[in-house]
Amino acid sequence: MDTAVRTETRDGTVSRDRLVTATVDTALVVGLVLLGNVEHGGNPIADPLASLETVAPFAIGWIAVALLAGVYTREEFEPVGDYRLLAVTWIAAANVGLMLRASSLFEGGANWPFPLVITGFGLLALLGWRLGYALFQSATT
């Protein structure tokens, strides 16, 4: 009989560091989508509801998948494991966002090569800031 083995540990508490990390991660996802919106002629100031409708699928996807994956509940930082979890979580979240955006719930679509662009730049942004933050933390301790 096979049994499951839990290899990582998680707790349910939210520390200040985790809250900052979650806030910056979400802000990066929102900022990335807004930047793309502006690059394609959108104006978040003139039309905030359209911008919200553009951002919502990816913000919902990120928050839902990150919570399900336990990105913010790991007890200890494990460089390889945490970056791998973050990458897989973002790829899943980007796909959820793309599916929501292509659905009838939101205006817009997911035409080629947009899935590659949002997934690639999202990975660069999330992994890049996390790596920079980890280096900063290690230099200050």
mmCIF file of C-alpha atoms in Angstrom, residues 9 18 73-78 82:
data_model
loop_
_atom_site.group_PDB
_atom_site.id
_atom_site.type_symbol
_atom_site.label_atom_id
_atom_site.label_comp_id
_atom_site.label_asym_id
_atom_site.label_seq_id
_atom_site.Cartn_x
_atom_site.Cartn_y
_atom_site.Cartn_z
ATOM 1 C CA THR A 9 6.194 22.195 5.849
ATOM 2 C CA ARG A 18 4.898 37.035 3.705
ATOM 3 C CA THR A 73 2.543 29.579 3.763
ATOM 4 C CA ARG A 74 5.961 27.904 3.580
ATOM 5 C CA GLU A 75 7.780 27.950 6.914
ATOM 6 C CA GLU A 76 11.339 28.216 5.678
ATOM 7 C CA PHE A 77 12.892 29.651 2.543
ATOM 8 C CA GLU A 78 14.261 26.949 0.261
ATOM 9 C CA ASP A 82 10.519 28.229 -3.616
#
